[in-house]
């Protein structure tokens, strides 16, 4: 089986991309790694299907002056969802 464990640790949510779906992986909002000495990042498990890719990206990809983060995430989702199958 394919099992991936992810922790947000202050990063943007990963995007799971495949022939049948394009969706953000829900992670718990948490502080960046190294902020607290006694802290553990809450994690989530996911099971990608055959042919799916887990897309990790920098928040710098999303930043545009004046654009709210939800709009930036929607733009990324739309761009990935509309990409040709061979690219996805």
Coordinates of N, CA and C in Angstrom, one line a residue:
X1 N 0.8 -1.2 0.0 CA 0.0 0.0 0.0 C 0.9 1.2 0.0
X2 N 0.3 2.3 -0.4 CA 1.0 3.6 -0.4 C 0.5 4.5 0.7
X3 N 1.3 4.7 1.7 CA 0.9 5.5 2.8 C 1.9 6.6 3.0
X4 N 1.4 7.9 3.1 CA 2.3 9.0 3.3 C 1.8 9.7 4.5
X5 N 2.7 10.1 5.4 CA 2.3 10.9 6.6 C 2.9 12.3 6.4
X6 N 2.0 13.3 6.5 CA 2.4 14.6 6.4 C 2.1 15.4 7.6
X7 N 2.9 16.5 7.9 CA 2.6 17.4 8.9 C 2.8 18.8 8.4
X8 N 1.8 19.7 8.7 CA 1.8 21.0 8.1 C 3.0 21.9 8.6
X9 N 3.3 21.9 9.9 CA 4.4 22.6 10.4 C 4.6 24.0 9.8
X10 N 3.5 24.7 9.7 CA 3.6 26.1 9.2 C 3.6 26.2 7.7
X11 N 3.6 25.1 6.9 CA 3.6 25.2 5.5 C 2.2 25.1 4.9
X12 N 2.2 25.5 3.6 CA 0.9 25.4 2.8 C 0.5 23.9 2.7
X13 N -0.8 23.7 2.5 CA -1.3 22.3 2.4 C -0.8 21.7 1.1
X14 N -0.3 20.4 1.2 CA 0.1 19.7 -0.1 C -1.2 19.6 -1.0
X15 N -0.9 19.4 -2.3 CA -2.0 19.2 -3.2 C -1.8 17.8 -3.8
X16 N -2.9 17.0 -3.7 CA -2.9 15.6 -4.2 C -3.4 15.7 -5.6
X17 N -2.7 15.3 -6.6 CA -3.0 15.4 -8.0 C -3.0 14.1 -8.7
X18 N -4.1 13.8 -9.5 CA -4.2 12.6 -10.2 C -5.2 12.6 -11.3
X19 N -5.4 11.5 -12.0 CA -6.4 11.5 -13.1 C -7.8 11.8 -12.7
X20 N -8.1 11.3 -11.4 CA -9.5 11.4 -11.0 C -9.8 12.5 -9.9
X21 N -8.7 13.1 -9.4 CA -8.9 14.2 -8.4 C -7.8 15.1 -8.3
X22 N -8.1 16.3 -7.9 CA -7.1 17.3 -7.5 C -7.6 18.0 -6.2
X23 N -7.0 17.7 -5.1 CA -7.5 18.2 -3.8 C -6.4 18.5 -2.9
X24 N -6.6 19.5 -2.0 CA -5.7 19.8 -1.0 C -5.8 18.8 0.1
X25 N -4.6 18.4 0.7 CA -4.6 17.5 1.8 C -4.8 18.3 3.1
X26 N -5.8 17.9 3.8 CA -6.1 18.7 5.0 C -5.1 18.4 6.1
X27 N -4.4 19.4 6.5 CA -3.4 19.3 7.6 C -3.8 20.2 8.7
X28 N -3.4 19.9 9.9 CA -3.7 20.7 11.1 C -2.7 21.9 11.1
X29 N -3.3 23.1 11.3 CA -2.5 24.3 11.3 C -1.6 24.2 12.5
X30 N -0.3 24.4 12.4 CA 0.6 24.3 13.5 C 1.8 25.3 13.3
X31 N 2.6 25.5 14.3 CA 3.7 26.4 14.3 C 4.8 25.8 13.4
X32 N 5.7 26.6 12.8 CA 6.8 26.2 12.0 C 7.7 25.3 12.9
X33 N 8.4 24.3 12.3 CA 9.3 23.5 13.0 C 10.4 24.3 13.7
X34 N 10.8 23.9 14.9 CA 11.8 24.6 15.6 C 11.3 25.7 16.5
X35 N 10.0 26.1 16.4 CA 9.5 27.2 17.2 C 9.4 26.9 18.7
X36 N 9.0 25.7 19.0 CA 8.9 25.3 20.4 C 9.7 24.0 20.6
X37 N 10.4 23.9 21.7 CA 11.3 22.8 21.9 C 10.5 21.5 22.3
X38 N 9.4 21.7 22.9 CA 8.6 20.5 23.4 C 7.4 20.2 22.5
X39 N 7.4 20.7 21.3 CA 6.2 20.6 20.4 C 6.4 19.5 19.3
X40 N 5.4 18.8 19.0 CA 5.4 17.9 17.9 C 4.3 18.3 16.9
X41 N 4.7 18.2 15.6 CA 3.7 18.6 14.6 C 2.6 17.5 14.4
X42 N 1.4 17.9 14.5 CA 0.3 17.0 14.3 C 0.4 16.5 12.8
X43 N 0.1 15.2 12.6 CA 0.3 14.7 11.3 C -1.0 14.1 10.8
X44 N -1.1 13.9 9.5 CA -2.2 13.3 8.8 C -1.7 12.2 7.9
X45 N -2.4 11.1 7.7 CA -2.0 10.1 6.8 C -2.9 10.1 5.6
X46 N -2.3 9.9 4.4 CA -3.1 9.8 3.2 C -2.5 8.6 2.4
X47 N -3.4 8.2 1.5 CA -3.1 7.0 0.7 C -3.3 7.3 -0.8
X48 N -2.2 7.8 -1.4 CA -2.3 8.2 -2.8 C -2.7 7.0 -3.7
X49 N -3.5 7.2 -4.7 CA -3.8 6.1 -5.6 C -2.8 6.0 -6.7
X50 N -2.8 4.9 -7.4 CA -1.9 4.7 -8.5 C -1.9 5.9 -9.5
X51 N -0.8 6.4 -9.9 CA -0.7 7.5 -10.8 C -0.9 8.9 -10.2
X52 N -1.1 9.0 -8.9 CA -1.2 10.3 -8.2 C 0.1 10.9 -7.8
X53 N 0.2 12.2 -7.7 CA 1.4 12.9 -7.2 C 1.0 13.8 -6.1
X54 N 1.9 13.8 -5.1 CA 1.7 14.8 -4.0 C 2.6 16.0 -4.3
X55 N 1.9 17.1 -4.5 CA 2.6 18.3 -4.9 C 2.9 19.2 -3.7
X56 N 4.2 19.4 -3.4 CA 4.6 20.3 -2.3 C 5.2 21.5 -2.9
X57 N 4.9 22.7 -2.4 CA 5.2 24.0 -3.0 C 5.5 25.0 -1.9
X58 N 6.2 26.0 -2.3 CA 6.5 27.1 -1.4 C 5.4 28.1 -1.3
X59 N 5.2 28.7 -0.2 CA 4.2 29.8 -0.1 C 4.6 31.0 -0.9
X60 N 5.8 31.1 -1.3 CA 6.3 32.1 -2.2 C 5.6 32.0 -3.6
X61 N 5.2 30.8 -4.0 CA 4.4 30.6 -5.2 C 3.1 31.3 -5.2
X62 N 2.5 31.4 -4.0 CA 1.2 31.9 -3.8 C 1.1 33.4 -3.6
X63 N 2.1 34.0 -3.2 CA 2.1 35.5 -2.8 C 2.0 36.4 -4.0
X64 N 1.0 37.2 -4.0 CA 0.8 38.3 -4.9 C 0.3 39.5 -4.1
X65 N 0.8 40.6 -4.5 CA 0.4 41.8 -3.7 C -1.1 42.0 -3.7
X66 N -1.7 42.0 -2.5 CA -3.1 42.3 -2.4 C -4.0 41.1 -2.6
X67 N -3.5 40.0 -3.0 CA -4.4 38.8 -3.2 C -4.5 38.0 -1.9
X68 N -5.7 37.7 -1.4 CA -5.9 36.9 -0.2 C -5.4 35.5 -0.5
X69 N -5.0 34.8 0.6 CA -4.4 33.4 0.5 C -5.5 32.5 -0.1
X70 N -6.7 32.6 0.3 CA -7.7 31.7 -0.3 C -7.9 31.8 -1.8
X71 N -7.7 33.0 -2.3 CA -7.8 33.2 -3.8 C -6.5 32.6 -4.4
X72 N -5.4 32.8 -3.8 CA -4.1 32.2 -4.3 C -4.2 30.7 -4.4
X73 N -4.7 30.1 -3.3 CA -4.9 28.6 -3.3 C -5.9 28.1 -4.4
X74 N -6.9 28.9 -4.6 CA -7.9 28.5 -5.6 C -7.3 28.6 -7.0
X75 N -6.4 29.6 -7.2 CA -5.7 29.8 -8.5 C -4.8 28.6 -8.7
X76 N -4.1 28.2 -7.7 CA -3.2 27.0 -7.8 C -4.0 25.8 -8.2
X77 N -5.0 25.6 -7.4 CA -5.9 24.4 -7.7 C -6.4 24.4 -9.1
X78 N -6.9 25.5 -9.6 CA -7.4 25.6 -10.9 C -6.4 25.3 -12.0
X79 N -5.2 25.9 -11.8 CA -4.1 25.7 -12.7 C -3.7 24.2 -12.8
X80 N -3.6 23.5 -11.7 CA -3.2 22.1 -11.7 C -4.4 21.3 -12.2
X81 N -5.6 21.6 -11.9 CA -6.7 20.8 -12.3 C -6.9 20.9 -13.9
X82 N -6.5 22.0 -14.4 CA -6.7 22.2 -15.9 C -5.5 21.8 -16.7
X83 N -4.4 21.4 -16.0 CA -3.2 20.9 -16.7 C -3.5 19.7 -17.5
X84 N -2.9 19.5 -18.7 CA -3.1 18.3 -19.5 C -2.8 17.0 -18.7
X85 N -3.5 15.9 -18.9 CA -3.2 14.7 -18.1 C -1.8 14.3 -18.2
X86 N -1.1 14.4 -19.3 CA 0.3 14.0 -19.3 C 1.2 14.8 -18.4
X87 N 0.8 16.0 -18.1 CA 1.6 16.9 -17.1 C 1.2 16.5 -15.7
X88 N -0.1 16.2 -15.5 CA -0.5 15.9 -14.1 C 0.1 14.6 -13.7

